[in-house]
Structures are given as C-alpha cells and as structure tokens.
Short mmCIF file of C-alpha atoms and ligand atoms in Angstrom, two decimals:
data_model
loop_
_atom_site.label_atom_id
_atom_site.label_comp_id
_atom_site.label_asym_id
_atom_site.label_seq_id
_atom_site.Cartn_x
_atom_site.Cartn_y
_atom_site.Cartn_z
CA MET A 885 93.73 142.79 145.56
CA SER A 886 96.12 141.05 143.13
CA GLY A 887 99.22 139.65 144.85
CA LEU A 888 101.33 140.26 141.74
CA THR A 889 103.69 143.16 141.09
CA GLU A 890 104.62 144.59 137.66
CA GLN A 891 107.89 142.61 137.79
CA ASP A 892 106.00 139.33 138.28
CA CYS A 893 104.12 139.81 135.01
CA SER A 894 106.58 138.11 132.69
CA HIS A 895 104.14 136.37 130.32
CA ILE A 896 102.48 139.49 128.89
CA ASN A 897 103.74 142.85 127.60
CA VAL A 898 101.72 145.80 128.84
CA THR A 899 101.95 149.23 127.20
CA PRO A 900 99.82 152.01 128.71
CA LEU A 901 97.59 153.93 126.29
CA THR A 902 97.66 157.13 128.34
CA GLY A 903 98.91 158.18 131.75
CA VAL A 904 95.45 157.68 133.28
CA LEU A 905 93.62 154.80 131.66
CA GLY A 906 93.97 151.85 129.32
CA ALA A 907 96.79 149.59 128.14
CA GLU A 908 97.58 147.38 125.18
CA ILE A 909 98.63 143.83 125.99
CA ASP A 910 100.64 141.73 123.58
CA GLY A 911 102.14 138.29 123.64
CA ILE A 912 98.69 136.64 123.87
CA ASP A 913 96.82 134.46 121.35
CA LEU A 914 93.14 134.05 122.24
CA THR A 915 92.47 131.23 119.77
CA SER A 916 93.45 128.79 122.52
CA GLY A 917 93.09 128.55 126.29
CA LEU A 918 95.33 130.58 128.62
CA SER A 919 97.16 129.24 131.66
CA ASP A 920 96.00 130.28 135.15
CA ARG A 921 99.19 132.27 135.49
CA VAL A 922 98.55 134.28 132.31
CA VAL A 923 94.96 134.96 133.39
CA GLU A 924 96.32 136.16 136.75
CA GLU A 925 98.70 138.53 134.96
CA ILE A 926 95.87 139.82 132.74
CA GLU A 927 93.73 140.36 135.88
CA HIS A 928 96.61 142.34 137.38
CA ALA A 929 96.91 144.54 134.28
CA PHE A 930 93.12 144.93 134.22
CA ALA A 931 93.08 146.15 137.83
CA GLN A 932 95.88 148.62 137.03
CA HIS A 933 94.53 150.00 133.75
CA SER A 934 90.74 149.21 133.72
CA VAL A 935 90.68 149.03 129.90
CA ILE A 936 92.86 146.45 128.15
CA VAL A 937 93.32 146.04 124.41
CA PHE A 938 94.53 142.96 122.52
CA ARG A 939 95.32 143.45 118.82
CA ASN A 940 95.14 141.01 115.88
CA GLN A 941 92.97 138.37 117.52
CA ASN A 942 91.53 136.25 114.72
CA ILE A 943 88.90 134.61 116.91
CA GLN A 944 85.41 133.12 116.62
CA PRO A 945 82.52 133.57 119.09
CA GLU A 946 83.49 130.28 120.82
CA ASP A 947 86.98 131.69 121.52
CA GLN A 948 85.52 134.95 122.82
CA LYS A 949 83.14 133.02 125.08
CA ARG A 950 86.01 130.91 126.44
CA PHE A 951 88.01 134.07 127.14
CA THR A 952 84.99 135.70 128.83
CA ARG A 953 84.47 132.69 131.13
CA MET A 954 88.09 132.99 132.36
CA PHE A 955 86.95 136.08 134.27
CA GLY A 956 83.59 134.84 135.59
CA GLU A 957 80.07 133.83 134.58
CA PHE A 958 78.37 135.42 131.56
CA GLY A 959 76.29 138.52 132.31
CA VAL A 960 72.57 138.72 131.46
CA GLU A 961 71.85 140.54 128.15
CA PRO A 962 68.43 142.28 128.19
CA TYR A 963 66.58 144.44 125.60
CA VAL A 964 68.85 143.60 122.65
CA LYS A 965 68.52 140.52 120.48
CA THR A 966 71.61 138.30 120.82
CA MET A 967 73.20 136.18 118.06
CA PRO A 968 70.97 133.24 117.06
CA ASP A 969 73.57 130.55 117.88
CA HIS A 970 75.20 132.45 120.74
CA PRO A 971 72.73 133.79 123.33
CA GLU A 972 75.67 135.24 125.32
CA VAL A 973 76.88 137.38 122.39
CA ILE A 974 75.41 140.65 121.09
CA GLU A 975 76.42 141.68 117.60
CA VAL A 976 76.96 145.45 117.85
CA VAL A 977 76.43 146.62 114.31
CA LYS A 978 75.68 149.74 112.32
CA ASP A 979 75.47 149.06 108.60
CA LYS A 980 76.75 151.45 105.95
CA SER A 981 73.11 151.98 104.84
CA GLU A 982 72.15 153.38 108.29
CA ILE A 983 72.88 157.04 107.57
CA GLY A 984 72.10 159.52 110.36
CA VAL A 985 70.96 156.68 112.65
CA LYS A 986 71.76 156.69 116.38
CA ASN A 987 74.39 154.04 117.15
CA PHE A 988 74.28 151.49 119.98
CA GLY A 989 76.47 152.64 122.89
CA GLY A 990 76.78 156.18 121.52
CA ASN A 991 76.48 158.08 124.81
CA TRP A 992 78.62 157.96 127.93
CA HIS A 993 77.43 155.02 130.02
CA SER A 994 78.40 151.98 132.05
CA ASP A 995 76.90 148.77 130.64
CA TRP A 996 73.56 147.66 132.11
CA SER A 997 74.06 149.72 135.30
CA PHE A 998 70.28 149.39 135.86
CA GLN A 999 70.68 145.69 136.72
CA GLU A 1000 70.73 144.57 140.36
CA ALA A 1001 74.22 143.18 139.75
CA PRO A 1002 75.57 145.04 136.68
CA PRO A 1003 78.27 143.33 134.61
CA ARG A 1004 81.78 143.60 135.97
CA ALA A 1005 83.36 143.72 132.53
CA THR A 1006 82.49 143.97 128.85
CA ILE A 1007 84.53 142.32 126.10
CA LEU A 1008 84.18 143.66 122.56
CA HIS A 1009 85.83 142.08 119.51
CA ALA A 1010 85.98 143.96 116.20
CA LYS A 1011 84.96 142.03 113.08
CA GLU A 1012 84.50 144.88 110.59
CA VAL A 1013 85.48 148.50 111.14
CA PRO A 1014 85.25 151.71 109.13
CA PRO A 1015 88.47 153.03 107.52
CA TYR A 1016 88.33 155.92 110.02
CA GLY A 1017 86.01 156.86 112.90
CA GLY A 1018 83.99 154.56 115.14
CA ASP A 1019 86.53 154.82 117.99
CA THR A 1020 85.39 154.13 121.56
CA LEU A 1021 86.16 156.63 124.32
CA PHE A 1022 86.65 155.54 127.94
CA ALA A 1023 86.67 157.64 131.13
CA ASN A 1024 88.20 156.79 134.50
CA MET A 1025 85.66 156.91 137.34
CA TYR A 1026 88.34 156.55 140.04
CA MET A 1027 89.75 159.86 138.87
CA ALA A 1028 86.26 161.34 138.61
CA TYR A 1029 85.72 160.54 142.30
CA ASP A 1030 89.23 161.44 143.52
CA THR A 1031 89.11 164.91 141.94
CA LEU A 1032 85.82 165.99 143.52
CA SER A 1033 85.94 168.33 146.52
CA SER A 1034 85.98 166.65 149.95
CA GLY A 1035 82.50 168.06 150.63
CA MET A 1036 81.05 166.57 147.43
CA ARG A 1037 82.77 163.22 148.10
CA ARG A 1038 81.37 163.12 151.65
CA MET A 1039 77.88 163.91 150.39
CA LEU A 1040 78.00 161.29 147.61
CA ASP A 1041 79.48 158.63 149.91
CA GLY A 1042 76.13 158.58 151.71
CA MET A 1043 73.85 158.67 148.66
CA ARG A 1044 72.21 156.15 146.42
CA VAL A 1045 71.18 156.68 142.80
CA MET A 1046 68.21 155.18 140.97
CA HIS A 1047 69.20 153.54 137.69
CA SER A 1048 66.70 152.62 134.98
CA ALA A 1049 66.82 151.29 131.41
CA ARG A 1050 63.83 153.36 130.36
CA ARG A 1051 65.58 156.04 128.23
CA PRO A 1052 66.92 153.62 125.60
CA TYR A 1053 64.63 150.61 126.18
CA GLY A 1054 61.37 152.05 127.59
CA ILE A 1055 58.17 152.32 125.62
CA ASP A 1056 58.66 155.99 124.71
CA ASN A 1057 61.83 155.00 122.83
CA LYS A 1058 63.58 158.37 123.35
CA LEU A 1059 67.22 157.52 122.77
CA PHE A 1060 67.15 155.28 119.69
CA GLY A 1061 64.08 156.67 117.89
CA THR A 1062 62.25 154.61 115.32
CA ALA A 1063 64.79 154.38 112.49
CA LYS A 1064 65.17 150.92 110.98
CA ARG A 1065 68.43 149.44 112.18
CA SER A 1066 70.49 146.26 111.90
CA MET A 1067 70.27 145.58 115.64
CA THR A 1068 66.99 144.51 117.20
CA ILE A 1069 66.28 146.70 120.24
CA ILE A 1070 63.39 145.60 122.46
CA ASN A 1071 61.39 148.49 123.96
CA THR A 1072 59.23 147.40 126.89
CA GLU A 1073 57.40 148.55 130.01
CA GLU A 1074 59.77 146.41 132.12
CA ALA A 1075 62.60 148.82 131.27
CA HIS A 1076 60.89 151.50 133.41
CA ALA A 1077 61.82 149.70 136.64
CA GLU A 1078 64.35 151.56 138.83
CA TYR A 1079 67.14 150.04 140.88
CA ALA A 1080 69.15 151.83 143.62
CA HIS A 1081 72.96 151.67 143.67
CA PRO A 1082 75.46 153.58 145.80
CA ALA A 1083 76.67 156.77 144.05
CA VAL A 1084 80.20 155.67 144.89
CA ARG A 1085 81.40 152.06 144.89
CA THR A 1086 84.56 150.36 146.08
CA ILE A 1087 86.26 147.99 143.65
CA PRO A 1088 87.49 144.93 145.60
CA GLN A 1089 90.54 144.28 143.35
CA THR A 1090 92.00 147.75 143.99
CA GLY A 1091 90.33 148.89 147.22
CA ARG A 1092 89.64 152.24 145.47
CA LYS A 1093 86.40 154.19 145.28
CA ALA A 1094 84.83 155.02 141.91
CA LEU A 1095 81.95 157.34 141.00
CA PHE A 1096 79.07 155.14 139.79
CA ILE A 1097 76.67 157.30 137.80
CA ASN A 1098 76.18 157.78 134.06
CA PRO A 1099 73.96 159.99 131.90
CA VAL A 1100 71.99 157.18 130.24
CA TYR A 1101 70.83 155.03 133.16
CA ALA A 1102 71.28 157.12 136.36
CA ILE A 1103 67.91 158.87 136.60
CA ARG A 1104 67.79 160.53 140.04
CA PHE A 1105 69.04 160.28 143.61
CA GLU A 1106 67.08 157.99 145.93
CA ASP A 1107 64.28 159.88 147.77
CA MET A 1108 64.72 162.88 145.45
CA THR A 1109 62.82 163.92 142.33
CA GLU A 1110 64.41 163.95 138.89
CA ARG A 1111 64.21 167.75 138.84
CA GLU A 1112 65.97 168.05 142.21
CA SER A 1113 68.63 165.57 141.13
CA ARG A 1114 69.26 166.97 137.65
CA PRO A 1115 71.69 169.85 138.50
CA ILE A 1116 73.93 167.57 140.58
CA LEU A 1117 73.80 164.71 138.07
CA ASP A 1118 74.55 167.12 135.21
CA PHE A 1119 77.55 168.48 137.08
CA LEU A 1120 78.80 164.97 137.87
CA ASN A 1121 78.29 163.72 134.31
CA ASP A 1122 80.28 166.65 132.90
CA HIS A 1123 82.98 166.30 135.53
CA ALA A 1124 83.30 162.50 135.14
CA THR A 1125 84.07 162.66 131.42
CA ARG A 1126 86.67 165.44 131.46
CA ASP A 1127 89.25 164.93 128.70
CA GLU A 1128 92.07 164.34 131.15
CA PHE A 1129 90.30 161.27 132.59
CA THR A 1130 89.94 159.53 129.22
CA CYS A 1131 91.57 157.27 126.68
CA ARG A 1132 90.44 156.37 123.17
CA VAL A 1133 90.59 153.00 121.42
CA ARG A 1134 90.97 153.00 117.65
CA TRP A 1135 89.64 149.69 116.35
CA GLN A 1136 91.19 147.44 113.73
CA PRO A 1137 89.70 144.13 112.57
CA GLY A 1138 90.71 141.65 115.28
CA THR A 1139 91.04 144.19 118.11
CA LEU A 1140 89.55 142.88 121.37
CA THR A 1141 88.98 145.34 124.22
CA MET A 1142 87.88 144.50 127.75
CA TRP A 1143 86.77 147.23 130.17
CA ASP A 1144 85.72 147.38 133.80
CA ASN A 1145 82.18 148.77 133.99
CA ARG A 1146 82.54 149.32 137.74
CA CYS A 1147 85.13 152.09 137.34
CA VAL A 1148 84.92 153.12 133.65
CA GLN A 1149 82.31 154.75 131.44
CA HIS A 1150 82.50 154.46 127.66
CA ASN A 1151 81.06 156.16 124.59
CA ALA A 1152 81.09 154.80 121.01
CA MET A 1153 81.69 157.52 118.40
CA ASN A 1154 79.14 157.72 115.58
CA ASP A 1155 81.31 159.46 112.98
CA TYR A 1156 81.45 156.87 110.18
CA ASP A 1157 78.22 157.24 108.17
CA GLY A 1158 78.49 155.33 104.90
CA PHE A 1159 80.70 152.59 106.39
CA SER A 1160 79.82 149.44 108.34
CA ARG A 1161 81.04 148.70 111.86
CA ARG A 1162 80.44 145.25 113.41
CA LEU A 1163 81.73 143.88 116.72
CA HIS A 1164 80.87 140.97 119.03
CA ARG A 1165 80.11 141.79 122.66
CA THR A 1166 80.05 139.57 125.74
CA THR A 1167 79.85 140.56 129.40
CA VAL A 1168 81.25 139.11 132.61
CA ALA A 1169 78.71 139.02 135.46
CA GLY A 1170 79.34 141.33 138.43
CA ASP A 1171 78.29 141.77 142.06
CA ARG A 1172 75.81 144.15 143.62
CA PRO A 1173 77.73 147.44 143.96
CA SER A 1174 78.79 148.29 147.51
CA ILE A 1175 80.47 151.29 149.09
C1 SIN B 2267 78.74 149.28 123.93
O1 SIN B 2267 78.37 150.28 124.52
O2 SIN B 2267 78.72 148.18 124.45
C2 SIN B 2267 79.29 149.37 122.51
C3 SIN B 2267 80.56 150.13 122.47
C4 SIN B 2267 81.11 150.26 121.08
O3 SIN B 2267 80.43 149.89 120.11
O4 SIN B 2267 82.22 150.74 120.94
#
C-alpha cells in the first residue's frame, strides 16, 4: 500500500470525477520524464481512484511508452495488429467510413483478462475524437464486490472463473463480425484456450477485494458448464455495471486516461457513426490474480 497521504501529494492536483471512481490530474506534462516523487504521487492517486485522466497532453508514441514504463513492463498485445514502428502500441481506431460497424472495446470488459497474467493497467491517449460521442464508461469492481450479499461474497471467494478470448478473437468471429475495419483483428484457434482466475482478487496496493469477471472473456465457473454458470454470471455482470458504480470519460484530443484492469471494467461507446475516433493504447504488465 502507498505510504503517502492526500496531504503529501503536493506535486499534482487531483479532482475526482465522481464520488465513486475516477479523477482528473493536472500539473503534469508527459512530454518529458517525471521524477520518482511525482510517479509515487500518481501511483497514490491511481490506487485511490482507479481511473486517472490527464488533459491536453501533446505527446508522441515514444512519450506514451516512457510514461507506461514508469509503472512497469509493457503488457503482451495479442490478436490485434500493433503499430508498425511501435509493437507495444495498438492504434484503436474507427474511421468515419465504418458506419454500423462494431467498435473495438465496445462491451464491458477488463483488458486481456484471458491472459495468465492480465495487464495491470491500460493507458489510452486520444489523437482524434468525434465532436460528440465516443466516451468511455468505467465501473468500479471494488464496489461491485462490496455490495454483494455476504452469502454471495462467501461463495465467490472460493470460486474460479474460466476466461477465454474466443468470443472476439476465436475462429467463429462472433463479436466483431466480418465488416471491413481500420483495425486488423486476428481470429485464431489459439483464442479458444481457457485460463482460470479467482472470481475475486485482492489488489496489493489497496488491500481491497474486487470482483474479477466480465461479460466478454469470463466464460464459465471452473468445473461447471457454461449453461450452469450463465445465470450467476449474468446476474454478476448486470450488478457489476450498475450506474452508481461508474464514471464516464469524455475525450478531447490530447486526453490520456490510465485505468486499473484489476478493479475496473470499461466500455467504449459506439455512438459516433460518420466521425473518426483514433487513440493510442499501451498496457502495463500485471501479476497472476490472487485472492
Ligand atoms: C479498449 O477497450 O481498450 C478501448 C477503449 C476505448 O476505445 O475507449
């Protein structure tokens, strides 16, 4: 857990977005390196708010990569073609010509939760945004867990969930369909593999438990069929994304948002047909989830 208190954080200004999740941080310029002390203060704010937003950052991929590495190693980016000169960066893009096309990230999920060690954090920097729409919603999985009944919490504390990339990236291509798109999505048999994670994980920086399921990658409970699991997963997915657990980020060119995949789900709105939206995404590697 961070040794800092709010009063110690004198190098950054933190303004909460809502009473439950997210904060904007100002006083930071990401075109150059940050001191260890500033990174420590950002880590403190990140542990408190789980989603942090920096506005007006006129940065290049090299700057974003430097910022990403301040929080750990790069994560592994599967199934989506990365930028030719930057294998650590995915360009998240939907072009104005892609009318009625499913967008990348447009369902509640936690990034790459099917990996053995899913990314701790994702960092997304807006290059081009529509005049309205294209916001990203975030939901607080600490609150999702804390507000379950004691019986449900006890049951989930002992369960593991199988995660798989097969819905978006498997060979039957269910989520994205076959529309031509600006992003190159790779559909493969490998995406059908399943990986077990605890249904509830403890985040070391806060010592708090968070619900760790999501409707895209969490397929079933371990040792249960999909049909047996479905009613409980459906309930949990609805519960976890209740309005009162969420915040919403409205993008501007230069906005950079970092979120904690261990305790947050997110969902990119697809309400901007006829306009282009383009952002650069990096991830920070994480640990194997543990209870
Ligand atoms: C993602 O899921 O990584 C993309 C989110 C977004 O485009 O807002």
